[in-house]
Structure formats: structure tokens, C-alpha cells
Amino acid sequence: MAEATFSASRLAAARRVATEARRGMPQLQGPHRTSRENDNFMSEFMGASRLHYIGSWKDRYQRILETMPPPPPLVQLAPGRTRVIAHIDMDCFFASVAVAGRPELEGLPVAVAWSDGNAEIASANYAARAFGVRNGMWGSQAKELCPSLITMPYEFERYEEIAEVMYRAVFAVTPHVMGVSVDECYADLSALGSPEATAATLRETIRTQTGCVASIGIGPNRLLARVATKRAKPDGLHALHSVAEGRTLLTDESVRELPGVGYHIAQKLEAIGVRTCGELRAADAGRIRDALGPKVSATLRGYADATDNRQWEARPTRKSIGAQSSWGVRFATAEEAESFGRQLGEEVGSRLAAHGYRGKHLTLKLWRAMEGAESTGPRKGSMGHGMCDHISRSITLPSATNDKALIAREVTKMLREVSIEPSKLRGMGVSVGTLSSAAAGSGAGGGSGSSRALPARVAAAPPATKFSPEKVPAWYKGVSGKAPAEAPASKPRSGDLGQMMARMTKETGGIRPSKRVRTDEPQTAEPPTRRLGKANGCEEVADEGAQMLIQFGRDLGLSSLMFAAHDSDLTSGLDPERVTAWLGACDRVEQQCQK
DNA sequence: ATCCTCCCCTAC
DNA sequence: TAAGGTAGGGGAGGAT
Ligand SMILES: Nc1ccn([C@H]2C[C@H](O)[C@@H](COP(=O)(O)OP(=O)(O)OP(=O)(O)O)O2)c(=O)n1
Ligand SMILES: [Mg+2]
Ligand SMILES: [Mg+2]
């Protein structure tokens, strides 16, 4: 539907901008894509990887912190008052930067990814999200959902500059800032007068100084501030004024909204009938503990109750330093693998020294292709790691070190001892922990290590897991073909209709879902994708709109959906032809569901 | 109990 | 050309 709303000439102009932006990025070209073909592989990979960029950002954040006076202790609270925490997070950060200063892209669906092929989407703007495009999605799927999608390249230097402007704006409000990531931080506003006015001003400052938008959530703790931000987005401010208000808000939200609950923990909870925060709160503590363990269950039960006991640690000390790569890693011989391990070891040694650390504990992490999954990847020519076993081995060094050569030698030894056929290796990582300061005079440490050739033996790797294509786990994104089967929700819930309508209206900028979205049907029907698909002669309608609805339903964890359209859709600026087809299909869907 | 190793999971 | 890094929390199971 929205497809028709982008004019061909605007799209053409935008695509020219995208092509031009991509042309100016020489490091993204060249035929040498693997560890074997390219001597410079490691640094080229790190320079082109957005995960390396966001993963190493905190290191560079130190430089901003050094220009700031250390924060005074947090003010004590007057009795009976609670803290006021703000969570500041840039809206679709990479995509916003891509659009900023490029008027040709404004209002169009834009994603940022390494290529315009099937690369993973790092960030999609909200125009693209209205089609169901999401961060982390494969490019091909994104373009199915949204054929007009404009794909822009990474611009790491601009992210760095804009993030610094954003952070300086926050530091101008308070010294109590906790950096989370390149686009996101917490600020303690407890000592300030009106948090909401302060936050509104801060949003405006960030917008004018960066050309990008930040949303802000405010709450009595970090958990609720973060939950509020989600509600505020895009381009909004939302405040939760008490733990009680937060608890009420969380009651019907998915446990997935809680920090620390990702795909797997949500699955474990669902397996014991817990889907919402309210259900988690009400569930038997012993059951949750059995499923998740003592610490995780305690933390999450607290979160579900809107309480967050994490200490405010604005500048936590590093506990480990490491480097890894699991893309383009292919070896023919042990020498090649060992050379790669040495490079990683040297890289880690340099990073340790650069930060004034030494470390005593050394870990080698290896990706090994599963038996039957040795072919290069999900598709011919892909240099991804594919389905792998993960093997890690660690040793404790006789003394803390940051000596590149010593680390490289120890990595080589471990690599030999773990005895993995080099051709099966798909990734390698080296990490050093148990850190101490290199400056502190203690044990002369790093000293060239010729001292002890400790026989730090390490066990050989276990046999490879056997890979079978039919049993690719639902969470694995690397294999094309079938979407993971819908896990039917255990129970229909009330309140979904209201939530869904509110969310759709907000996220699509006005498109309303049907007047009949039912979640109270038993799970007898096929998932809605099927009912709207070609099998029912509905290909006219299996478009972005349908995909979007289906995605909303999935996001809400609904077991089944029924769609219908409002007559008023015809008068709300949507393409009448599409709406007519849509209405017809909805009738059929409904009939099918009723019998 | 607490520690250790080898994972697993999560957030960006 | 699908550029899948980095760091932290913590669980399982065994040793101390
Ligand atoms: N799977 C992901 C998630 C994020 N990022 C990068 C790109 C994002 O722009 C940036 C910030 O991550 P956020 O989670 O804050 O996502 P966005 O800022 O893109 O969107 P939102 O408006 O939801 O914050 O990190 C990434 O490369 N890959
Ligand atoms: Mg963001
Ligand atoms: Mg963020």
C-alpha cells in the first residue's frame, strides 16, 4: 500500500544518492575476502565490520570521559523520594545519520547495511519499520517486505562525531552519565528540578546539534527508564512517575521487554506458561528458579515487579579484553590457522598494552563447522561461519602479561592441543581476563616470557555435532527457506486488540487494523501467513500490509489473527485498489475462520 | 561454600 | 557477495 506513496522520481533520486555514497568507500571493495587470500584480512575485516565498530565503541568512549571532570558522588535522596533516571537513545541511529544532510532520503524507507544485496540490516528507519523491516533482518527479506527500501552504507566516522555531540549534550545537563553504547546512555536527573522539561530541552538540543532525533524515557530506575523509552519511540518523551505505574504498565507486556530476556529465555519461560511480566510476577518462584537458575530468576522476578537493584556504575573497570573473527575464516593448513591465531594474540596484546593492562587468564575460542555443514555457508559463495560447534579452552598464565609474542605463542600451543582439523575452522577468538594494571609496579610481569614454558595442557575438542538440514533451529538465521514454525501461544489474552491497534496506529502513522482482530480463537487455524497467501488466491494482498499485520501479531505473540478492513480506509489516503482487494481477502479469511 | 572450566545467553 | 564483534552475567558440573 505505502509502496504507491513513494514517487518514482523521488525513489530514483534517493537511489542515486545511495549509489554515490557507496562509491566513496574503497575499503568495501576487493576480491580478497578470506583469511587465506588476504594478508591484511584482519584489519580490513575490523574496519568494515559494524559489530566491531559498536563492540569497540566503549574503548573510544574513554577519550570523551577523559575530557570530563569525574562525577561527584550521587546526591542522597530526601527521605521518601525516589531517583529520577533518564534513558536517552537515538532513534534508528545509523539510519538517522544516513538521512541527516541528505534531503533526498527524507520520508523514504532507509536501511543501513554493508551491501545492497542480502547483508544484515544494521538499522532501519521508522518508515521502513512500518513495512516490517527490522534491525538484524537479512536484506533480502527486508526488500521483500519493502521493495522501495533504500540501502545506505556504513559511515562510522559520522556515527562517532554525532555520538560525541549527543554525549556532550547530556553531560551539559548532569555529570551523572552512564554510557551504554554509541547511541544510548542513562543520566541521573534526581538532583534536577523538572525532569520532563529538562529532557524535552535535551531532545531539542540533540536534534538541532546533530540533525538526528533521540527519544527519552524517564523512570525511578534504569529498568523503567528503558521501558519508557521504548514507549516514547519514535521521536518522543515518556515518563513513568513511580514503580507502581511501571508495574502496571509491565503487567501485559511480554517478558521480552525486560533486559536480559532474549529469545532463549523467553522460550524457557513460555514452556512453563509465562509470557507476560504479570505472569512472571505471579508465577511460583521455585518454578522460575528451576527453569532459569537462582540469579537470573531473582533478577527477572524483580524486573517483572518493576524493581531494579543494579548499582549505578558509571565507569566500570574492564574485566577482559579480546578480539575475534568468525567471518571469512578458511584455512587449508595448520600453519595458516596458527598464523591467524598469532595475529589475534598480537592484536589482543596490543589492546592490553594500549589500555595499560596486563592479564593472567587466556581464552581461545574456536568455531568448528558441524559435520555435514562444511560447505561454505547458507549460500554458495558466502563466507559466513555457518552452523558451528563452539569450543573454548583457557589457561592461567604464570604471571600477568601484555606481551604480544608470549600471548601469540600460548595461543599457538592451545590451538595445537585442541586438535581441530584446520579446514573445519570457521572462526577464532582470543581473550585475556583477570586484568591488572601494567603500571602498578608489582611483578615485573610482561617480561618476555622466556622464563617458564609451562606445560599448560588443554583438552582436545570433542567430536563434531552432526548437522541435519531439517533440524536447523528456529533462531538460526543463516539458512534460507522455511520460516520457523509459529509456536502457538498457550492462552489467548484480553487486551491484545487494544495494544495492537495502538501500536499499529503509532508505527504506521495512521493505518488502523481491523475492527475484528481476534485472539480468542483456538489454535486450529494455520498461521495467518498461510491464509493470506497464494493458496487462497490472495496474492494481491500478500503485500507489505499483510506482512506488517502478521509481524505485529507475532510480536505480540498472538496465536491467531483475523483481519478485516475499515471502510474508512478508503478515505484515508490508501490506494483504493489495494484496499478493495484487501477487503475481499479479509472476507474470505473471516469465512474460513468461522467454520 | 567457593572456585574453576567450558559453555550459553544477552545487549548494543 | 550474508564484513556473524565485544564484554559481561551466570549456569552446570566437578574439584577443593
Ligand atoms: N542488530 C543490530 C542492532 C543495532 N546495531 C547498531 C545500529 C543501530 O542504529 C545502533 C543502535 O542500536 P539500537 O538498538 O539503539 O537501534 P536503533 O537506534 O537503530 O533503533 P531504535 O530507534 O529502536 O533505538 O546499533 C546493529 O548494527 N545491529
Ligand atoms: Mg537507538
Ligand atoms: Mg541503543
XYZ file of C-alpha atoms (C1' of nucleotides) and ligand atoms in Angstrom:
653
model
C 0.000 0.000 0.000
C 2.547 2.569 1.056
C 4.577 1.452 -1.937
C 2.354 3.587 -4.099
C 3.017 6.606 -1.938
C 6.658 6.996 -2.952
C 7.030 8.720 -6.270
C 9.230 7.076 -8.829
C 11.327 10.182 -9.292
C 11.958 10.587 -5.556
C 12.999 6.950 -5.317
C 15.266 7.291 -8.318
C 16.925 10.342 -6.810
C 17.346 8.510 -3.500
C 18.896 5.510 -5.194
C 21.381 7.771 -6.925
C 22.332 9.169 -3.529
C 22.775 5.652 -2.173
C 24.927 4.558 -5.092
C 27.055 7.659 -4.800
C 27.538 7.191 -1.053
C 28.618 3.604 -1.608
C 31.056 4.541 -4.340
C 33.142 6.565 -1.931
C 34.003 3.575 0.224
C 37.068 1.901 -1.250
C 37.623 -0.382 1.719
C 34.420 -2.159 0.862
C 35.764 -3.491 -2.403
C 38.301 -6.043 -3.464
C 38.275 -9.748 -4.126
C 40.233 -10.936 -1.097
C 37.593 -11.954 1.324
C 39.126 -14.721 3.337
C 41.830 -15.229 5.858
C 43.643 -17.349 3.304
C 43.549 -14.979 0.351
C 44.328 -11.759 2.121
C 47.302 -10.953 4.312
C 45.515 -7.859 5.502
C 42.352 -9.706 6.287
C 42.158 -8.950 9.983
C 42.420 -5.196 9.772
C 40.217 -4.964 6.688
C 37.579 -7.050 8.378
C 37.653 -4.995 11.558
C 37.486 -1.812 9.511
C 34.393 -2.968 7.636
C 32.528 -4.669 10.473
C 29.748 -2.738 12.136
C 29.735 -5.211 15.005
C 33.390 -4.460 15.579
C 32.523 -0.790 15.437
C 29.756 -0.907 18.031
C 31.608 -3.508 20.080
C 34.746 -1.399 20.384
C 32.945 1.895 20.944
C 33.284 1.799 24.731
C 37.043 1.874 24.376
C 36.844 5.093 22.422
C 34.266 6.492 24.842
C 37.096 6.615 27.378
C 38.514 9.527 25.403
C 35.328 11.510 25.867
C 35.273 10.653 29.544
C 38.827 11.860 29.987
C 37.754 15.345 28.935
C 35.034 15.372 31.589
C 35.605 16.038 35.266
C 34.914 12.931 37.332
C 31.345 12.972 38.590
C 30.717 13.927 42.214
C 29.046 11.287 44.358
C 25.363 10.877 43.626
C 23.248 13.076 45.852
C 21.491 11.384 48.693
C 17.770 11.271 48.264
C 15.446 13.088 50.586
C 13.511 10.521 52.586
C 10.554 9.145 50.717
C 11.811 10.318 47.323
C 12.948 8.083 44.511
C 15.669 8.576 41.948
C 14.875 10.037 38.572
C 16.689 8.241 35.784
C 16.561 9.185 32.118
C 17.353 6.786 29.303
C 18.431 8.567 26.135
C 18.544 6.523 22.918
C 18.890 7.788 19.375
C 16.080 6.759 17.053
C 17.261 4.266 14.424
C 20.732 5.669 14.877
C 22.677 4.546 11.800
C 19.662 5.139 9.570
C 19.078 8.602 11.044
C 22.682 9.524 10.345
C 22.267 8.257 6.801
C 19.286 10.527 6.244
C 20.716 13.566 8.050
C 22.029 16.013 5.493
C 20.529 14.075 2.588
C 17.128 15.620 1.902
C 16.590 13.201 -0.982
C 16.128 10.429 1.567
C 13.723 12.156 3.898
C 10.442 10.365 4.368
C 11.624 7.290 2.462
C 12.258 3.826 3.918
C 16.006 3.640 4.567
C 18.179 0.878 5.932
C 21.892 0.787 6.644
C 23.806 -2.325 5.714
C 27.170 -3.358 4.387
C 25.799 -4.033 0.924
C 22.599 -3.617 -1.002
C 22.456 -7.388 -1.503
C 21.469 -9.705 1.303
C 23.550 -8.107 4.044
C 22.223 -7.916 7.560
C 20.315 -4.708 8.244
C 22.125 -2.800 10.988
C 19.446 -0.159 11.313
C 16.155 0.547 9.561
C 14.353 3.854 9.914
C 10.762 4.057 11.038
C 9.410 4.464 7.516
C 10.985 1.080 6.733
C 9.789 -0.431 10.019
C 6.221 0.353 9.002
C 6.719 -2.372 6.389
C 8.004 -4.822 8.976
C 11.703 -4.243 8.296
C 13.740 -4.705 11.478
C 17.306 -4.284 12.652
C 19.140 -7.580 12.297
C 16.998 -8.797 9.394
C 18.549 -10.102 6.185
C 18.487 -7.609 3.361
C 16.585 -9.899 1.022
C 13.758 -10.330 3.486
C 13.718 -6.602 4.128
C 13.370 -5.921 0.415
C 10.574 -8.414 0.076
C 8.709 -6.570 2.775
C 9.614 -3.190 1.369
C 10.704 -3.138 -2.294
C 11.342 0.608 -2.155
C 13.912 0.226 0.597
C 16.970 2.436 0.107
C 20.121 0.790 1.448
C 22.886 3.091 2.613
C 26.449 2.167 3.573
C 28.050 2.457 6.999
C 29.544 5.820 7.958
C 31.433 5.029 11.121
C 33.199 8.390 11.378
C 29.897 10.247 11.300
C 28.426 7.977 13.992
C 31.430 8.744 16.123
C 31.060 12.509 15.715
C 27.330 12.569 16.264
C 27.553 10.307 19.286
C 30.102 12.633 20.816
C 27.829 15.638 20.285
C 24.981 13.679 21.837
C 27.066 12.702 24.872
C 28.346 16.245 25.379
C 24.774 17.492 25.340
C 23.868 15.009 28.059
C 26.945 15.895 30.118
C 25.878 19.539 29.886
C 22.760 18.525 31.828
C 24.378 16.382 34.516
C 27.747 14.772 35.295
C 25.960 11.560 36.226
C 26.033 9.833 32.858
C 26.364 6.104 32.253
C 27.377 5.246 28.710
C 25.661 2.161 27.342
C 26.516 2.257 23.669
C 27.295 4.540 20.797
C 23.704 5.770 20.663
C 22.462 5.344 24.189
C 23.083 6.323 27.812
C 21.463 6.762 31.188
C 21.532 10.018 33.138
C 20.624 10.539 36.784
C 18.390 13.600 36.971
C 17.464 13.187 40.636
C 19.025 16.480 41.669
C 17.346 18.478 38.905
C 14.117 20.399 39.035
C 11.764 19.221 36.342
C 12.995 16.067 34.665
C 10.449 16.229 31.885
C 11.254 19.812 30.970
C 14.949 19.004 31.168
C 14.521 16.008 28.915
C 12.422 17.932 26.422
C 15.103 20.584 26.185
C 17.794 17.939 25.835
C 15.916 16.299 22.972
C 15.689 19.618 21.223
C 19.389 20.300 21.767
C 20.343 16.928 20.344
C 18.061 17.403 17.378
C 19.440 20.797 16.449
C 23.080 19.914 17.095
C 23.100 16.541 15.346
C 20.218 16.594 12.896
C 19.141 13.295 14.444
C 16.427 12.521 16.932
C 16.769 10.990 20.383
C 13.863 9.561 22.331
C 13.963 9.732 26.106
C 12.341 7.618 28.772
C 12.185 8.666 32.410
C 11.596 6.437 35.391
C 12.529 5.792 39.017
C 15.158 3.246 37.958
C 17.076 2.206 34.867
C 14.707 -0.613 34.048
C 11.675 1.650 33.923
C 13.531 4.419 32.124
C 14.402 1.930 29.404
C 10.860 0.595 29.239
C 9.632 4.174 28.958
C 11.987 4.855 26.058
C 10.514 2.002 24.110
C 7.124 3.568 24.607
C 8.416 7.004 23.675
C 9.837 5.973 20.302
C 9.906 7.275 17.719
C 10.668 10.932 18.412
C 9.088 11.022 21.838
C 9.425 11.505 25.551
C 7.699 9.272 28.054
C 7.855 9.416 31.826
C 6.913 6.794 34.371
C 6.493 8.544 37.678
C 6.551 5.642 40.082
C 7.405 1.997 40.434
C 3.687 1.326 40.780
C 2.970 2.978 37.442
C 5.752 0.957 35.852
C 4.465 -2.262 37.354
C 1.020 -1.621 35.948
C 2.457 -0.875 32.547
C 4.527 -4.051 32.551
C 1.686 -6.348 33.534
C 0.565 -7.117 29.993
C 3.913 -6.583 28.297
C 5.893 -9.545 27.031
C 8.786 -10.727 29.203
C 10.841 -9.959 26.113
C 10.661 -6.280 27.116
C 12.823 -6.987 30.153
C 16.581 -6.588 29.824
C 18.202 -9.999 29.915
C 15.280 -11.781 28.303
C 16.201 -12.702 24.765
C 14.966 -15.438 22.503
C 16.062 -18.422 24.556
C 14.970 -17.241 27.971
C 11.618 -16.186 26.544
C 11.285 -19.724 25.149
C 12.084 -21.296 28.501
C 9.522 -19.105 30.191
C 6.912 -19.807 27.577
C 7.494 -23.508 28.110
C 6.266 -23.082 31.658
C 3.366 -20.898 30.646
C 4.909 -17.495 31.315
C 4.626 -14.939 28.554
C 3.943 -11.602 30.191
C 5.599 -9.754 33.022
C 2.399 -10.078 35.010
C 2.510 -13.837 34.587
C 6.147 -13.855 35.623
C 5.304 -11.862 38.727
C 2.514 -14.249 39.652
C 4.390 -17.453 38.869
C 5.729 -19.728 41.552
C 9.270 -18.616 42.452
C 10.526 -22.193 42.611
C 9.340 -22.950 39.117
C 11.111 -19.926 37.666
C 14.220 -20.777 39.620
C 14.218 -24.330 38.312
C 13.904 -23.066 34.767
C 16.438 -20.227 34.847
C 18.708 -20.647 37.861
C 18.909 -18.684 41.107
C 20.406 -15.378 39.967
C 18.615 -14.958 36.679
C 15.271 -15.819 38.223
C 15.761 -13.403 41.104
C 16.755 -10.577 38.789
C 13.926 -11.155 36.354
C 11.289 -11.571 39.035
C 12.449 -8.237 40.376
C 12.222 -6.650 36.938
C 8.745 -8.041 36.383
C 7.823 -6.267 39.591
C 9.365 -3.049 38.232
C 12.234 -3.097 40.700
C 15.850 -2.846 39.643
C 18.601 -3.206 42.230
C 21.566 -2.747 39.919
C 24.193 -0.393 41.302
C 24.881 2.842 39.450
C 28.333 2.253 37.983
C 29.124 4.974 35.513
C 32.684 3.847 34.808
C 33.062 0.157 35.498
C 36.566 -1.273 35.204
C 37.268 -3.673 32.365
C 37.371 -7.358 33.215
C 38.599 -8.745 29.911
C 39.953 -7.688 26.545
C 39.623 -9.771 23.416
C 39.420 -9.976 19.643
C 37.646 -12.454 17.412
C 36.570 -13.077 13.845
C 34.133 -15.621 12.538
C 33.650 -14.309 9.029
C 35.813 -15.214 6.058
C 37.824 -17.653 8.155
C 39.033 -20.522 5.958
C 42.264 -22.495 6.369
C 43.955 -25.235 4.375
C 46.810 -25.939 6.764
C 47.675 -25.807 10.441
C 50.258 -23.144 9.643
C 47.553 -20.866 8.264
C 45.385 -21.387 11.300
C 48.282 -20.764 13.645
C 49.242 -17.629 11.794
C 45.707 -16.345 12.254
C 45.803 -17.253 15.943
C 49.087 -15.402 16.299
C 47.598 -12.309 14.694
C 44.688 -12.394 17.116
C 47.041 -12.904 20.033
C 49.166 -9.974 18.943
C 46.077 -7.841 18.465
C 44.944 -8.604 21.996
C 48.432 -7.942 23.380
C 48.422 -4.548 21.691
C 44.993 -3.691 23.030
C 46.076 -4.694 26.532
C 49.188 -2.548 26.339
C 47.297 0.364 24.825
C 44.998 0.409 27.836
C 47.736 -0.153 30.379
C 46.618 -3.620 31.373
C 48.183 -6.986 31.846
C 46.189 -10.170 32.173
C 46.678 -13.610 33.628
C 43.905 -15.667 32.104
C 43.943 -16.521 28.416
C 40.991 -17.953 26.495
C 40.944 -19.321 22.958
C 37.538 -19.663 21.338
C 37.001 -21.638 18.153
C 34.162 -22.087 15.706
C 34.193 -25.510 14.065
C 31.815 -26.427 11.245
C 29.395 -29.163 12.229
C 29.708 -32.466 10.481
C 27.696 -32.129 7.300
C 27.767 -28.314 7.440
C 31.236 -27.848 5.976
C 30.046 -26.307 2.739
C 30.918 -22.683 2.792
C 27.679 -21.471 4.194
C 23.983 -20.937 3.723
C 24.538 -19.994 0.119
C 27.367 -20.705 -2.255
C 29.980 -18.006 -2.002
C 29.006 -16.848 1.446
C 31.902 -16.510 3.796
C 29.869 -16.767 6.986
C 30.636 -19.336 9.649
C 27.543 -21.450 9.045
C 26.370 -23.979 11.618
C 29.192 -24.480 14.095
C 30.171 -26.067 17.368
C 31.788 -23.588 19.719
C 34.864 -24.774 21.547
C 36.696 -22.748 24.145
C 39.867 -23.527 26.075
C 41.573 -21.418 28.674
C 44.777 -21.368 30.673
C 46.094 -19.392 33.610
C 49.473 -17.849 32.884
C 52.276 -17.941 35.462
C 52.164 -14.158 35.602
C 50.071 -11.368 34.140
C 51.248 -10.261 30.729
C 50.578 -8.000 27.807
C 53.438 -9.373 25.773
C 52.264 -9.867 22.196
C 54.757 -12.571 21.363
C 54.051 -14.510 24.538
C 50.305 -14.418 24.026
C 50.749 -15.451 20.404
C 52.893 -18.422 21.465
C 50.379 -19.581 24.061
C 47.561 -19.312 21.534
C 49.558 -21.440 19.117
C 50.111 -24.094 21.768
C 46.451 -24.260 22.680
C 45.483 -24.374 19.041
C 47.690 -27.395 18.507
C 46.457 -29.145 21.626
C 42.800 -28.740 20.787
C 43.454 -30.685 17.547
C 40.828 -29.406 15.194
C 41.268 -30.057 11.526
C 42.180 -26.629 10.084
C 39.736 -26.935 7.198
C 36.877 -27.185 9.690
C 37.681 -23.919 11.464
C 35.226 -21.104 10.803
C 36.180 -18.609 13.465
C 38.688 -17.827 16.161
C 38.822 -15.551 19.176
C 41.408 -14.681 21.799
C 40.538 -13.027 25.075
C 42.515 -12.117 28.189
C 40.965 -11.758 31.635
C 41.974 -11.374 35.275
C 43.379 -7.978 34.427
C 45.756 -5.893 36.476
C 47.366 -2.563 35.828
C 50.524 -2.655 33.756
C 51.774 0.460 35.523
C 51.490 -0.853 39.059
C 54.976 -1.887 39.985
C 54.108 -5.411 41.070
C 55.621 -8.471 39.457
C 57.742 -7.384 36.523
C 55.209 -9.452 34.682
C 55.185 -8.995 30.928
C 58.860 -9.737 30.748
C 59.405 -11.587 27.508
C 58.133 -14.843 28.931
C 61.136 -16.891 28.042
C 61.003 -17.753 31.729
C 58.588 -20.621 32.002
C 57.410 -22.785 29.181
C 54.567 -24.093 31.308
C 53.056 -27.329 30.069
C 49.620 -25.700 30.285
C 47.860 -28.522 28.543
C 44.421 -28.199 27.190
C 41.988 -30.945 26.182
C 41.323 -31.960 22.590
C 37.986 -30.927 21.100
C 35.093 -33.376 21.355
C 33.615 -34.952 18.201
C 31.619 -32.678 15.931
C 27.882 -32.389 16.221
C 26.107 -33.964 13.286
C 24.238 -31.402 11.284
C 20.915 -32.150 9.661
C 19.282 -29.530 7.466
C 15.777 -30.378 8.651
C 16.686 -29.553 12.185
C 18.069 -26.084 11.804
C 16.989 -24.361 14.972
C 14.331 -21.694 14.744
C 16.675 -18.966 15.875
C 19.310 -19.667 13.254
C 19.242 -17.028 10.556
C 21.792 -18.492 8.209
C 19.699 -20.944 6.258
C 17.200 -19.684 3.773
C 13.918 -21.351 3.046
C 11.318 -22.012 5.633
C 10.404 -19.576 8.340
C 10.391 -21.031 11.824
C 7.066 -22.584 12.708
C 4.842 -20.488 14.870
C 4.840 -21.689 18.410
C 1.193 -21.463 19.378
C 0.646 -19.284 22.390
C -0.703 -21.252 25.268
C -3.539 -18.954 26.081
C -5.481 -16.169 24.440
C -5.278 -12.939 26.333
C -7.515 -9.968 26.637
C -6.084 -6.591 25.867
C -4.265 -7.617 22.729
C -6.684 -5.859 20.442
C -6.223 -2.530 22.127
C -2.460 -2.910 22.208
C -2.270 -3.935 18.630
C -4.428 -1.103 17.379
C -2.492 1.447 19.362
C 0.787 0.105 18.130
C -0.215 -0.079 14.511
C -1.627 3.386 14.521
C 1.572 4.703 16.030
C 4.054 2.753 13.975
C 2.399 3.195 10.629
C 1.495 6.795 11.116
C -2.225 6.278 10.845
C -3.088 2.950 9.285
C -5.580 1.198 11.501
C -6.023 -2.522 11.823
C -9.349 -4.191 11.502
C -12.308 -3.810 13.722
C -12.093 -7.530 14.276
C -8.738 -8.771 15.419
C -9.456 -11.828 17.423
C -7.126 -13.675 19.640
C -9.695 -15.824 21.296
C -9.796 -18.450 18.580
C -8.384 -21.834 19.413
C -5.162 -22.663 17.571
C -6.868 -24.793 14.995
C -6.247 -22.487 12.076
C -2.989 -22.217 10.196
C -0.860 -19.201 10.892
C -2.170 -16.096 9.115
C 0.650 -16.089 6.592
C -0.874 -19.134 5.020
C -4.375 -17.853 4.948
C -3.356 -14.667 3.263
C -1.050 -16.408 0.845
C -1.365 -17.540 -2.710
C -3.123 -20.753 -1.793
C -6.205 -18.690 -1.198
C -5.879 -16.643 -4.335
C -4.925 -13.666 -2.262
C -1.583 -12.740 -3.751
C -2.911 -9.255 -4.353
C -2.992 -8.852 -0.649
C 0.031 -10.761 0.479
C 1.876 -7.489 0.344
C 3.598 -5.208 2.781
C 0.382 -4.502 4.597
C -0.317 -8.123 5.310
C 3.264 -8.775 6.265
C 3.118 -5.872 8.616
C -0.013 -7.107 10.309
C 1.404 -10.567 10.616
C 4.570 -9.217 12.122
C 2.614 -7.244 14.671
C 0.702 -10.336 15.585
C 3.911 -12.281 16.007
C 5.479 -9.546 18.046
C 2.537 -9.707 20.363
C 2.837 -13.480 20.487
C -0.690 -13.992 19.204
C -1.718 -17.483 18.319
C -4.023 -16.485 15.507
C -5.339 -13.377 13.885
C -8.361 -12.372 11.900
C -8.235 -9.347 9.695
C -10.852 -7.044 8.315
C -10.602 -3.521 6.993
C -12.445 -0.375 7.805
C -14.498 1.256 5.130
C -12.798 4.414 6.199
C -9.502 3.034 4.933
C -10.849 4.014 1.547
C -10.925 7.626 2.580
C -7.656 7.735 4.478
C -5.374 8.141 1.515
C -4.681 4.482 0.825
C -4.698 3.114 -2.663
C -8.353 2.211 -3.316
C -7.457 -0.783 -5.440
C -5.347 -2.274 -2.734
C -7.966 -1.672 -0.114
C -10.653 -3.283 -2.228
C -8.528 -6.350 -2.723
C -7.734 -6.299 0.935
C -11.366 -6.134 1.956
C -12.248 -9.011 -0.338
C -9.485 -11.131 1.057
C -10.493 -10.303 4.579
C -13.980 -11.551 3.940
C -12.606 -14.842 2.729
C -10.307 -15.122 5.663
C -13.112 -14.488 8.011
C -15.376 -17.061 6.417
C -12.646 -19.579 6.631
C -12.112 -18.953 10.273
C -15.717 -19.143 11.193
C -16.281 -22.689 10.195
C 30.610 -22.597 50.129
C 33.639 -21.264 46.620
C 36.392 -21.804 42.643
C 37.381 -23.464 38.118
C 36.488 -24.562 33.211
C 33.529 -24.685 29.496
C 29.901 -23.267 27.854
C 25.295 -20.282 26.981
C 22.874 -16.116 26.625
C 22.277 -11.197 26.169
C 22.789 -6.126 24.725
C 24.468 -2.994 21.800
C 28.972 -11.030 -2.422
C 25.249 -12.707 4.010
C 32.076 -7.798 6.733
C 28.392 -13.082 12.281
C 32.453 -8.206 17.477
C 32.909 -7.260 22.280
C 32.006 -7.684 27.000
C 29.588 -9.145 30.987
C 26.481 -12.244 33.782
C 25.864 -16.529 35.006
C 24.692 -21.771 34.881
C 26.254 -26.862 35.028
C 29.095 -29.877 36.883
C 33.107 -31.186 39.054
C 37.255 -30.265 42.405
C 38.687 -28.247 46.524
N 21.330 -5.917 15.362
C 21.870 -4.677 15.439
C 21.356 -3.721 16.341
C 21.947 -2.464 16.377
N 23.004 -2.174 15.571
C 23.600 -0.832 15.544
C 22.847 0.015 14.544
C 21.894 0.811 15.395
O 21.496 2.005 14.769
C 22.727 1.039 16.627
C 21.907 1.331 17.872
O 21.111 0.210 18.211
P 19.630 0.363 18.738
O 19.236 -0.900 19.377
O 19.510 1.600 19.581
O 18.726 0.518 17.436
P 18.382 1.808 16.573
O 18.988 3.030 17.149
O 18.749 1.525 15.157
O 16.792 1.881 16.642
P 15.875 2.324 17.877
O 15.129 3.537 17.425
O 14.988 1.170 18.152
O 16.784 2.639 19.027
O 23.476 -0.175 16.800
C 23.486 -3.139 14.697
O 24.442 -2.862 13.981
N 22.922 -4.372 14.632
Mg 18.750 3.585 19.178
Mg 20.601 1.915 21.510
